[in-house]
mmCIF file of C-alpha atoms in Angstrom:
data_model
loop_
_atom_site.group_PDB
_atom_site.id
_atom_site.type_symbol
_atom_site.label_atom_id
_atom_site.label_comp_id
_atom_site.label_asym_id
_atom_site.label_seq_id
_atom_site.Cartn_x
_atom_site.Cartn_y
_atom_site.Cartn_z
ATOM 1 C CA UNK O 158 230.004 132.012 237.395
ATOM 2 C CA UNK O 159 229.729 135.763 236.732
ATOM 3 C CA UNK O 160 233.030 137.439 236.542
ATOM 4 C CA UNK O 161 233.566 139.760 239.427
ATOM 5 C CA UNK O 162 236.973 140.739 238.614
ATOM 6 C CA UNK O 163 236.013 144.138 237.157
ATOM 7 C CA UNK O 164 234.583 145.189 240.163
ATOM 8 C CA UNK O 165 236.424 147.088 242.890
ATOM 9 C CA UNK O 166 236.409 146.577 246.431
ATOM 10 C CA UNK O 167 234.400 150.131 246.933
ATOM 11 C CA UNK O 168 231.718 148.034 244.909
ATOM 12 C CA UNK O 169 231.936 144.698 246.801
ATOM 13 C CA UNK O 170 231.725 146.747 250.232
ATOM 14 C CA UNK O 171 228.675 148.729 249.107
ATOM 15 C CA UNK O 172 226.772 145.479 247.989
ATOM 16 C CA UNK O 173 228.037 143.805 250.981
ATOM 17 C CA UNK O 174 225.810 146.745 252.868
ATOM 18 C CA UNK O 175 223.042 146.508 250.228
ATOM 19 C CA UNK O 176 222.520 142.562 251.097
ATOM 20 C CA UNK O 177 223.135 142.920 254.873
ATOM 21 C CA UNK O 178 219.737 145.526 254.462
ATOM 22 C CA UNK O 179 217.821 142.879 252.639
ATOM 23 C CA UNK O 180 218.852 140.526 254.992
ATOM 24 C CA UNK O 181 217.305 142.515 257.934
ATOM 25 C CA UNK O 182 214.188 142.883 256.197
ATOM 26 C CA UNK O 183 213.587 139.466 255.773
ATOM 27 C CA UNK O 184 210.609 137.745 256.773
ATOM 28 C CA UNK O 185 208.877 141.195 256.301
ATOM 29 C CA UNK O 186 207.943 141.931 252.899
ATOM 30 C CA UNK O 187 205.743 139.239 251.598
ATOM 31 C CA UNK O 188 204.736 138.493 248.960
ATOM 32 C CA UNK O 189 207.502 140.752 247.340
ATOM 33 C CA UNK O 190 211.317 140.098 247.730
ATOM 34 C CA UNK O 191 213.319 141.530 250.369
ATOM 35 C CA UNK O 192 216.158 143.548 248.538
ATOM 36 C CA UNK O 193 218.531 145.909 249.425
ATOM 37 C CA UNK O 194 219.630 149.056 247.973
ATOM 38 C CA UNK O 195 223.078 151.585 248.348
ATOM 39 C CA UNK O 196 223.405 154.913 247.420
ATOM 40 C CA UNK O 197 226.757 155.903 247.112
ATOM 41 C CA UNK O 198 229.068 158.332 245.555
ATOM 42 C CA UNK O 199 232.457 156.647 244.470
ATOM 43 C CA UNK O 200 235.067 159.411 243.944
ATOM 44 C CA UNK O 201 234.507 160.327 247.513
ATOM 45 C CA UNK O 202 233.790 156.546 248.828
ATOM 46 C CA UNK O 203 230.555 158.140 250.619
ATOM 47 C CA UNK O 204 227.216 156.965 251.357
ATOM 48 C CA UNK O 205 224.222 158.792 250.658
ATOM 49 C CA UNK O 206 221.669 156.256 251.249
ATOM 50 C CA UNK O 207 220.399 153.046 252.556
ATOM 51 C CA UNK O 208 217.375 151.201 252.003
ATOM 52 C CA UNK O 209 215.375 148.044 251.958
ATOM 53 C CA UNK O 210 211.999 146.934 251.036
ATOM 54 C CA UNK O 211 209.427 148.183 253.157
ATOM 55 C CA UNK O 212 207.218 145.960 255.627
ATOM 56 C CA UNK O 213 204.637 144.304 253.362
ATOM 57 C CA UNK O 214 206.587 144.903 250.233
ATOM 58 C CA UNK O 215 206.201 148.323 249.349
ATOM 59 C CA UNK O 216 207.662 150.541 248.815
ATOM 60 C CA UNK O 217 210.910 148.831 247.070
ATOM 61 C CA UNK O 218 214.399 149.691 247.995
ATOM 62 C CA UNK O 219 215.573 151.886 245.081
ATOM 63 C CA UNK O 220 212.709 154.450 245.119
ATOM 64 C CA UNK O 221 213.058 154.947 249.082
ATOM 65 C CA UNK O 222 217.001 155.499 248.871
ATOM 66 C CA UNK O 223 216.493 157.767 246.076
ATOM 67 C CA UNK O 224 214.429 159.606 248.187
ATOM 68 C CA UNK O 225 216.676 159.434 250.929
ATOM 69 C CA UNK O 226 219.647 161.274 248.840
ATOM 70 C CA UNK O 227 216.946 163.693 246.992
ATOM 71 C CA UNK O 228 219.114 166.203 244.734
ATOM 72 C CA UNK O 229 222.345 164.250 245.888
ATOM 73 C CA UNK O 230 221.787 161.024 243.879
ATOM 74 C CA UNK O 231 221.662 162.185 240.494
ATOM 75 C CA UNK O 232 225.285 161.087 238.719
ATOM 76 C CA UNK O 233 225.977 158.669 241.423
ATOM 77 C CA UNK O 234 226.251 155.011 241.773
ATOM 78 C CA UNK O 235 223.126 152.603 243.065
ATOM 79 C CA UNK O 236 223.735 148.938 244.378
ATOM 80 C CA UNK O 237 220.775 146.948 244.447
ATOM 81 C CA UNK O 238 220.769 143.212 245.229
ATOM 82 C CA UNK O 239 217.785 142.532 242.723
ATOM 83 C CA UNK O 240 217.043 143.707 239.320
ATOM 84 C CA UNK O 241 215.029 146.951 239.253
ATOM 85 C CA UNK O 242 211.635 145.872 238.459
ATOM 86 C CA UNK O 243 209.934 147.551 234.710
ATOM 87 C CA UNK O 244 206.386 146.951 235.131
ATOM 88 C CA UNK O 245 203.527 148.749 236.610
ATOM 89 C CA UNK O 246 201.703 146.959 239.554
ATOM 90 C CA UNK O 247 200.667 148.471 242.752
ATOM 91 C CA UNK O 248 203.485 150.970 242.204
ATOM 92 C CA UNK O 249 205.630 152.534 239.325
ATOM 93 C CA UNK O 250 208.621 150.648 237.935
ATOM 94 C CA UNK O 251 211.525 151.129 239.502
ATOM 95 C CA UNK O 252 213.848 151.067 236.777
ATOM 96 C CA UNK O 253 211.451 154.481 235.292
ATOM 97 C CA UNK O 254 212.455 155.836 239.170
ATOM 98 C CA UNK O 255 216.206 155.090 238.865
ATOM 99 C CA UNK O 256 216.085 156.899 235.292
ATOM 100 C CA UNK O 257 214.078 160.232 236.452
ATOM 101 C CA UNK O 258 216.624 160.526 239.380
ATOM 102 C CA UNK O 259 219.784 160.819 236.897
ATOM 103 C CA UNK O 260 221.478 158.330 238.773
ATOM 104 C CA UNK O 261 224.842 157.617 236.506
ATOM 105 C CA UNK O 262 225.615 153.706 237.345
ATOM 106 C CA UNK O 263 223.521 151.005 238.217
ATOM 107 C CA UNK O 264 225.257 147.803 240.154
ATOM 108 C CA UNK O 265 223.128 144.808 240.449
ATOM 109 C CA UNK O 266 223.486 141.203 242.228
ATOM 110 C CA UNK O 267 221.114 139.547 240.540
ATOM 111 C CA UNK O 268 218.761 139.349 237.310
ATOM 112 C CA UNK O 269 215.268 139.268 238.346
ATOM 113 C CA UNK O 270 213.477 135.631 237.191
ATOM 114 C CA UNK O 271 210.401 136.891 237.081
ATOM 115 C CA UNK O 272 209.281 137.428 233.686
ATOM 116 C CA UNK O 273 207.237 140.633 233.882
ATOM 117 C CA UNK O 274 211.138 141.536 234.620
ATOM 118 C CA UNK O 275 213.831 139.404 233.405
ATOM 119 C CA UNK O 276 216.342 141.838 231.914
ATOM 120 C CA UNK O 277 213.714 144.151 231.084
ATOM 121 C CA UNK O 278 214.669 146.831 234.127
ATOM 122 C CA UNK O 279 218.175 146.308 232.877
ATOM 123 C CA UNK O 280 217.684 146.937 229.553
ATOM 124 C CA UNK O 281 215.520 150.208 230.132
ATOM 125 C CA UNK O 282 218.160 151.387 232.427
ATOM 126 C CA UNK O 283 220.760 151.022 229.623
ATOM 127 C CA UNK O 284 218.208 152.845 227.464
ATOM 128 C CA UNK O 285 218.471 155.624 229.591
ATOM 129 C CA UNK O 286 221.758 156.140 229.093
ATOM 130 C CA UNK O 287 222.823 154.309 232.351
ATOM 131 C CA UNK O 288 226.011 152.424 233.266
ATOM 132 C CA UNK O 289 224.831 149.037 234.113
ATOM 133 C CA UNK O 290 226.729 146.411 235.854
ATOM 134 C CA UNK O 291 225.472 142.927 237.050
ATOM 135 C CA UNK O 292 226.966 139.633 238.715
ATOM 136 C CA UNK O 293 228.086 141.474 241.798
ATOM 137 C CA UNK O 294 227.970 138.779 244.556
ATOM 138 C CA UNK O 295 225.237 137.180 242.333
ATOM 139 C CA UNK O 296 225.697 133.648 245.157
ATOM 140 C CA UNK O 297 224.933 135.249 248.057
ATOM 141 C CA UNK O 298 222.168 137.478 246.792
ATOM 142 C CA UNK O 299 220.675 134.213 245.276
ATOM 143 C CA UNK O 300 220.598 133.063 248.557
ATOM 144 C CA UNK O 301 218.727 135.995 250.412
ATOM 145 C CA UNK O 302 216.021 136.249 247.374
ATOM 146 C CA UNK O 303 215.813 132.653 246.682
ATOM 147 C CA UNK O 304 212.013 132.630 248.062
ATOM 148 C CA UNK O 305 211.519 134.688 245.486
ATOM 149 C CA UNK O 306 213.101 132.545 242.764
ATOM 150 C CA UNK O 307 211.484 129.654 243.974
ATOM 151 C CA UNK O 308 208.387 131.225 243.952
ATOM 152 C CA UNK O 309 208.540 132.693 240.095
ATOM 153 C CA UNK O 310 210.191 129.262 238.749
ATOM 154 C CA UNK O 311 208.461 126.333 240.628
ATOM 155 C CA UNK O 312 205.443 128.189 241.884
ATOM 156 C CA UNK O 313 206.103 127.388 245.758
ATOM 157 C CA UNK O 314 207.544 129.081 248.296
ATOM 158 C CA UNK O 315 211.190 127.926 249.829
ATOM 159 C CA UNK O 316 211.066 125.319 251.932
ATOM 160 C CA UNK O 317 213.252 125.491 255.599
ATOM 161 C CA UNK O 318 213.320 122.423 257.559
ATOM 162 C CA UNK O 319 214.114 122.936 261.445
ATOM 163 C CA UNK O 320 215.044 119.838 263.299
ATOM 164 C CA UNK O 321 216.609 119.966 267.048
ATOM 165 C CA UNK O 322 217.885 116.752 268.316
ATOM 166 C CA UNK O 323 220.224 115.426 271.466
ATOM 167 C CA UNK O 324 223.733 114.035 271.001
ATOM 168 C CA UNK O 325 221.941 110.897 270.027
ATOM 169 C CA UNK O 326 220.217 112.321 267.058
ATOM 170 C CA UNK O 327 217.267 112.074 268.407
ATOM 171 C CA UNK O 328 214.094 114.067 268.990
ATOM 172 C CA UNK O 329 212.436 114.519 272.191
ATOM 173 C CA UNK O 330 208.888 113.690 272.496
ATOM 174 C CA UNK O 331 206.857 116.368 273.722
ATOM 175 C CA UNK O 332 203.938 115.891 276.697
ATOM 176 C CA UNK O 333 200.951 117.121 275.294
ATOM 177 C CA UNK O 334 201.445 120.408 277.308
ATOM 178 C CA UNK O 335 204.539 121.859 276.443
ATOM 179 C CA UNK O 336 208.024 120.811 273.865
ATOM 180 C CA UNK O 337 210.384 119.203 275.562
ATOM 181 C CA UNK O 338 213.923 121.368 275.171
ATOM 182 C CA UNK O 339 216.768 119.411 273.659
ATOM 183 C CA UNK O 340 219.086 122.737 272.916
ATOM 184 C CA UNK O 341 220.035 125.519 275.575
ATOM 185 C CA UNK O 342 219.046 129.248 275.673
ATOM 186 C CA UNK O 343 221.165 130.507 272.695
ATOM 187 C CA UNK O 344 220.347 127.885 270.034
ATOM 188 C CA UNK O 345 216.467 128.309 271.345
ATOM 189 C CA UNK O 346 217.177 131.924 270.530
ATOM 190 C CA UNK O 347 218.543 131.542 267.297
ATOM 191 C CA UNK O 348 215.378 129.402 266.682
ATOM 192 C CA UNK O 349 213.285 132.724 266.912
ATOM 193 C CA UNK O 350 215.511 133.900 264.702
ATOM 194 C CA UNK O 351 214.660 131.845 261.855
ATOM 195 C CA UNK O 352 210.922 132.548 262.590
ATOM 196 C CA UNK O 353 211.449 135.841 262.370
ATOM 197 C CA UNK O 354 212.939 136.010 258.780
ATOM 198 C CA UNK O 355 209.918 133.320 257.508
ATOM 199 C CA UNK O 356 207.091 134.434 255.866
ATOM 200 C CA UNK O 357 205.280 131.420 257.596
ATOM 201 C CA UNK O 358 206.012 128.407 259.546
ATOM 202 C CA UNK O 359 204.158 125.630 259.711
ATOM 203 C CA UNK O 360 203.377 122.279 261.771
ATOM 204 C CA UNK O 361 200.728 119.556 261.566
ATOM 205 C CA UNK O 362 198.128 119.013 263.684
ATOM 206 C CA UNK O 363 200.180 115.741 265.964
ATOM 207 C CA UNK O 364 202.526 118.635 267.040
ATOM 208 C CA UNK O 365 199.890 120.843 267.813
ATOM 209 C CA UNK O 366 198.741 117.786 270.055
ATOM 210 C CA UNK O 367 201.841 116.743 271.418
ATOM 211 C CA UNK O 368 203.692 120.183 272.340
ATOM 212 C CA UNK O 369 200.746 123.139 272.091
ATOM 213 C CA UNK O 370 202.627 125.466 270.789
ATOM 214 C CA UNK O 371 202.595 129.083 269.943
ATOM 215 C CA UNK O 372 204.738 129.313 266.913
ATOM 216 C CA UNK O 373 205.587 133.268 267.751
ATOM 217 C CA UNK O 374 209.412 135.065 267.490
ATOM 218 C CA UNK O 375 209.487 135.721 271.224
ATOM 219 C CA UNK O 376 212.759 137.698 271.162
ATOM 220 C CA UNK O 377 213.228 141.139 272.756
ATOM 221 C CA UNK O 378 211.621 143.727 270.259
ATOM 222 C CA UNK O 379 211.197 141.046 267.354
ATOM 223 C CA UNK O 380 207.598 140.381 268.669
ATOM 224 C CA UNK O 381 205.917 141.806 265.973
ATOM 225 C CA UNK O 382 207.898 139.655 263.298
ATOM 226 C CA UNK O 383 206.154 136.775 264.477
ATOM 227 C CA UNK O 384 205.272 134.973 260.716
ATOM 228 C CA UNK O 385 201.928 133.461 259.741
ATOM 229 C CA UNK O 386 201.164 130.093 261.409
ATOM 230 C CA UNK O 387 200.143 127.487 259.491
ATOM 231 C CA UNK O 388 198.592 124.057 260.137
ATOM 232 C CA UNK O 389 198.574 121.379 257.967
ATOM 233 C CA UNK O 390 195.601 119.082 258.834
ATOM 234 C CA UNK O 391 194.854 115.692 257.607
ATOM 235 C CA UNK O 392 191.482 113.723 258.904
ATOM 236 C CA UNK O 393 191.310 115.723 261.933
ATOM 237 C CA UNK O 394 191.505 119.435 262.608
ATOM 238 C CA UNK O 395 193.454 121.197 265.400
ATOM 239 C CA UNK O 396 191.410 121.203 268.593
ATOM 240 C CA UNK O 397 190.064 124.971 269.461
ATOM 241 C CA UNK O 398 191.936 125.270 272.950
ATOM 242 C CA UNK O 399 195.394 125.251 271.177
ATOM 243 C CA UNK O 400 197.102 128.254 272.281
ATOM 244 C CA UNK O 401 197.219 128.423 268.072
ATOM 245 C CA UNK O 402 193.352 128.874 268.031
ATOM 246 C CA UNK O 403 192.756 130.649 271.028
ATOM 247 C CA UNK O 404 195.756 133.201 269.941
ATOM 248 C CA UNK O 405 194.774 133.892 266.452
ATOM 249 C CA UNK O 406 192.620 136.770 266.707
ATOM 250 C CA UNK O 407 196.311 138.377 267.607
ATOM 251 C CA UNK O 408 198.750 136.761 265.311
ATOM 252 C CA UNK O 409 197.014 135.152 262.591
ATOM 253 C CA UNK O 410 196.722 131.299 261.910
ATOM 254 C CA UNK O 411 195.807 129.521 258.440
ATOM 255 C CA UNK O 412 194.665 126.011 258.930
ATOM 256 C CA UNK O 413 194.905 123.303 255.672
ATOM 257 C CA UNK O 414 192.657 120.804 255.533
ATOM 258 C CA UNK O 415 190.828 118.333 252.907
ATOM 259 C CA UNK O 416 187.580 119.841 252.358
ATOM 260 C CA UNK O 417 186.640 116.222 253.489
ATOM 261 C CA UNK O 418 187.668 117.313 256.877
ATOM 262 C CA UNK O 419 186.371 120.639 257.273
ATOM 263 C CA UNK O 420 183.079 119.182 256.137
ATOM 264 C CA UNK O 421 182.991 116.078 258.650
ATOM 265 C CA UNK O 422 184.436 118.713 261.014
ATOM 266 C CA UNK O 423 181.914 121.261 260.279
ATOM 267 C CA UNK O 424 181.313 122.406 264.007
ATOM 268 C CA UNK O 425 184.920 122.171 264.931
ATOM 269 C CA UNK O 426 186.042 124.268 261.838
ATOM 270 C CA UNK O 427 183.173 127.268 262.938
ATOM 271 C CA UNK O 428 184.638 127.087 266.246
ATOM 272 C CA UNK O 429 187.724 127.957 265.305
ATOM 273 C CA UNK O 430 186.645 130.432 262.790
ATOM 274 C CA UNK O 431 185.319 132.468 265.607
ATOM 275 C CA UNK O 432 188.377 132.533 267.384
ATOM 276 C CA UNK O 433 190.126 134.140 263.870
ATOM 277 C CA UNK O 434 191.408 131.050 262.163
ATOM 278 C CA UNK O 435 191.139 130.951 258.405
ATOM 279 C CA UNK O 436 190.398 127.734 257.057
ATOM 280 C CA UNK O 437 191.645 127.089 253.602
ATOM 281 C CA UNK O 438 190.565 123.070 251.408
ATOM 282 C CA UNK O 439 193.523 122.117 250.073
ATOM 283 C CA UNK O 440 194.219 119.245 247.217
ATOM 284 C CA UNK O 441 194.358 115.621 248.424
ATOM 285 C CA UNK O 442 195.524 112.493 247.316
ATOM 286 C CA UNK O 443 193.936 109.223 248.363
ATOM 287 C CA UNK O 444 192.378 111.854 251.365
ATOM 288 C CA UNK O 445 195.428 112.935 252.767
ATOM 289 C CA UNK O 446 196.943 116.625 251.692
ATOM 290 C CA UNK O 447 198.736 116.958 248.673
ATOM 291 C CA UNK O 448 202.033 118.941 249.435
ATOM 292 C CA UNK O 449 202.867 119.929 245.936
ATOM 293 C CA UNK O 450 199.048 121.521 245.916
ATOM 294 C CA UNK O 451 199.476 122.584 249.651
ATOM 295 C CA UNK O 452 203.241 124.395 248.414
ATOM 296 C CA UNK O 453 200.651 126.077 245.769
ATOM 297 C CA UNK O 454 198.271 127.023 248.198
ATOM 298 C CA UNK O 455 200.431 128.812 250.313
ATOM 299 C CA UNK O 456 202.178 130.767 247.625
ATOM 300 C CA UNK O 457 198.478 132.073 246.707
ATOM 301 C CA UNK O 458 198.679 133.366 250.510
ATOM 302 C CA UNK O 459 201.859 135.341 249.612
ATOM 303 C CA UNK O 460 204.296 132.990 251.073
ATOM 304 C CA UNK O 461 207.792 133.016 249.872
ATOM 305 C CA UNK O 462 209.669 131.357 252.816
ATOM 306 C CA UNK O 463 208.484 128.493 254.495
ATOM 307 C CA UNK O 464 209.571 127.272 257.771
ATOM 308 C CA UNK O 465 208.407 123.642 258.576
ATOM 309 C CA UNK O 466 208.602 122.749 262.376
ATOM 310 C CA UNK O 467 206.449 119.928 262.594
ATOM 311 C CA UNK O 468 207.641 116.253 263.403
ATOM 312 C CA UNK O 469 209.035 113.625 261.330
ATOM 313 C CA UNK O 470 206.200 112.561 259.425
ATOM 314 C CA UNK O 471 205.876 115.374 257.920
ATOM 315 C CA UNK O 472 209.836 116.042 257.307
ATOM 316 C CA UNK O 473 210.001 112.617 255.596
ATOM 317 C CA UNK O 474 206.781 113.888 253.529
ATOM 318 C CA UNK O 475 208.460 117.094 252.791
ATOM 319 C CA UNK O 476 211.330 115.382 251.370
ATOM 320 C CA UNK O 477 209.452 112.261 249.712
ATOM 321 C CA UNK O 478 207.860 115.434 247.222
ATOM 322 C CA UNK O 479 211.523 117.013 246.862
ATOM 323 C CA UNK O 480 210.340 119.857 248.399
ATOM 324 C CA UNK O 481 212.963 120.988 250.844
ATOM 325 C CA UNK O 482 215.544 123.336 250.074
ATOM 326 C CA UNK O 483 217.445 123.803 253.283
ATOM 327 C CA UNK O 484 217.418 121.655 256.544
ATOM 328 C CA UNK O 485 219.011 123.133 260.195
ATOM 329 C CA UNK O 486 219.789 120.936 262.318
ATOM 330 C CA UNK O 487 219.906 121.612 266.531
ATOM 331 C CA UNK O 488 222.209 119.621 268.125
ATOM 332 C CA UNK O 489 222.115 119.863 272.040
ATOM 333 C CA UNK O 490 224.801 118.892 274.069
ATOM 334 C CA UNK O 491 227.159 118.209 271.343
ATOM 335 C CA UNK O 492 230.223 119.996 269.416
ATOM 336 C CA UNK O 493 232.422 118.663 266.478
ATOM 337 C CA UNK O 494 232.415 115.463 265.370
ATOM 338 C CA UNK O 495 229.770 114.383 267.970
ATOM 339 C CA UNK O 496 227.642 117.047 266.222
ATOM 340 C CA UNK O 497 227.864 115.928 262.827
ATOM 341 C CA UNK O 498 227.698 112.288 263.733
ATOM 342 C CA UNK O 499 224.197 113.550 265.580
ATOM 343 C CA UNK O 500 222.979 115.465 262.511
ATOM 344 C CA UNK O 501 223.854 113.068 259.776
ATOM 345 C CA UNK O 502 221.745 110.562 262.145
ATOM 346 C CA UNK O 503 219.265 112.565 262.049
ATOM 347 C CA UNK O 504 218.716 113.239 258.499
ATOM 348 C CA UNK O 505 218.966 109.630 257.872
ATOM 349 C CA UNK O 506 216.599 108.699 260.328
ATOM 350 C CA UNK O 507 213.972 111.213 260.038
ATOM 351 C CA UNK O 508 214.317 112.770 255.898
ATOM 352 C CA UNK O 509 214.658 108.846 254.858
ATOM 353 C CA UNK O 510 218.227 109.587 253.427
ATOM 354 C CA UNK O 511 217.064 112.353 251.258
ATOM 355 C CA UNK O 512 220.490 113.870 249.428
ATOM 356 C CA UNK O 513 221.705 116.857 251.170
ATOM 357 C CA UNK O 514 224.879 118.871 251.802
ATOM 358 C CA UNK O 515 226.446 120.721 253.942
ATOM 359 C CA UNK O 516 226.789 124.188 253.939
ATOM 360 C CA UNK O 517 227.203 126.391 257.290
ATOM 361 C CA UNK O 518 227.465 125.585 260.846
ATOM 362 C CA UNK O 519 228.271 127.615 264.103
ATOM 363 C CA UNK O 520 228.560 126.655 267.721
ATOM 364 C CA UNK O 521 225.771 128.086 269.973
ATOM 365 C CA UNK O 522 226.762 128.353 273.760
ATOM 366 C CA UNK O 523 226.897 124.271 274.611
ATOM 367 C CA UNK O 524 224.894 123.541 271.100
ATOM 368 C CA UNK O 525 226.125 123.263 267.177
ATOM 369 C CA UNK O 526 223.870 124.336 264.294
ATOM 370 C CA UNK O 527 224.336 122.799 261.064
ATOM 371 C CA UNK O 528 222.933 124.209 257.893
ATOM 372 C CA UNK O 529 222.422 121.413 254.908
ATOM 373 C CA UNK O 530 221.474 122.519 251.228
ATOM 374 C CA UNK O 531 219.429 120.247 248.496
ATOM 375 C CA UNK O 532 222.191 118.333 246.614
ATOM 376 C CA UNK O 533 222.354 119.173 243.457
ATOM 377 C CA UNK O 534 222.991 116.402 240.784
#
């Protein structure tokens, strides 16, 4: 663990601000992190400027708060919750911006992983003549920019389970028209909420048959953060009156299928492409999709953070691969201990005991959400 102890509390309050802007922007900036970034000047505990990444990744934090302070930032001190980036892509490095701008102290969270980075935009920083400080809430940045990690290191985006269940710890089977509501309006809510900060969320094609839905953020002025919908198909493809295919041609909808399928399925898979689906083969093993090669897949689409909705067979195949890193569990109806006992049912019954643990929870009107992290051995 990173020492923190030479920090002050100015520091901790200004990164605390720098990671509640990434926060906000999550879900937004695809296939780049979301990071946040403080301008501040620290004899006079002001703020100059506040920034995150910009819808569709660019342009990054740092350059857009520098721009925000103009003449005022040179000398002072910038919090950023990611490493400055030193290489030239679509845009200029960062770290070159940070340097031009005179800027007299860097703070940062984290170290970037990816290697076109990786202590690089430190280092030139440094270089420059810069005070450079890192290790500053390094956990909780982790967890905001872990897509990104997980991305870089494993080459797949991370992986959300979202699992609502009764007091029993049970799902409820949905009609072929319409889910079937297990939580109340505020936990429902909250569901949006996680929508709105994935990249993409995804469900296979017996949900799409059982509950038809429409996989949007419906939340008061968080329409338009409505992620990428995804549909994992195995021998059969997603019919084309789903309100998925008939709504795609407004929020856009990937279907994944074995190009087995989308050959036997040839005038199925047209009909959908006219209505705006994008069909995408994806690797199979003994004909049925591959997730490793599916996880793959969708980090070639620019998808950092995954949110899985679909039923238990795929949760349990989710978790056969090891690929989930975080599973919230709905409970409806139920607080306390009757809301753990419901949850750890649930993971039991419907991950097949995968090892998990827990790590937030808060009540939601008459409902409990529980958070549970990969176990780490």
């Amino acid at each position: 663990m990173p020492d923190e102890a030479r920090f002050s509390d100015f520091d901790r309050h200004m990164m605390r601000l720098a990671l509640s802007a990434a926060e906000r922007a999550l879900g937004t900036t695809a296939p780049n992190p979301a990071v946040g970034a403080v301008l501040a000047d620290e004899a006079s505990s002001t703020v100059l400027a506040v920034a995150a990444t910009a819808p569709g990744g660019r342009p990054h934090a740092e350059p857009q708060a520098l721009a925000l302070a103009g003449d005022a930032a040179r000398g002072r001190t910038l919090y950023v919750t990611l490493e400055p980036c030193s290489h030239f892509g679509r845009t200029p490095p960062c770290a070159d911006a940070v340097v031009a701008a005179g800027i007299g102290r860097v703070v940062v969270a984290l170290e970037d992983p990816d290697p076109r980075v990786s202590g690089r935009g430190l280092r030139r920083l440094r270089e420059a003549g810069i005070a450079v400080d890192r290790g500053l809430l390094s956990a909780q940045s982790r967890t905001l920019t872990r897509g990104h990690v997980v991305r870089v290191t494993e080459r797949r985006p991370f992986i959300q389970i979202k699992i609502a269940v009764a007091a029993d710890g049970r799902i409820a089977a949905g009609t072929g028209a319409a889910p079937v509501w297990v939580t109340g309006p505020v936990a429902r809510a909250h569901g949006h909420l996680l929508r709105a900060g994935a990249d993409a969320i995804l469900v296979g094609t017996g949900t799409v048959a059982a509950d038809d839905p429409e996989l949007t953020c419906r939340l008061p002025g968080l329409a338009h953060r409505s992620p990428l919908r995804v549909v994992l198909a195995g021998r059969i493809l997603p019919h084309a009156g789903a309100k998925l295919a008939r709504t795609a041609a407004r929020t856009p909808t990937l279907i994944l299928a074995p190009a087995a399928t989308l050959a036997s399925e040839a005038e199925l898979a047209t009909s959908l492409a006219a209505l705006g689906c994008r069909l995408v083969p994806v690797p199979t093993v003994a004909g049925v999709p591959w997730l490793p090669g599916v996880a793959e897949a969708l980090v070639a689409e620019g998808v950092t953070r995954l949110l899985v909705e679909g039923g238990p067979r795929l949760w349990r195949a989710f978790a056969m691969h090891g690929l989930i890193d975080e599973v919230v569990v709905f409970v409806g109806g139920a607080q306390g201990p009757g809301a753990e006992a419901a949850a750890a049912s649930a993971l039991a019954y419907y991950l097949s005991g995968a090892p998990f643990v827990a790590a937030d929870r808060r009540r939601l009107g008459a409902d409990e959400m529980l958070v549970y992290a990969t176990a780490k051995g």
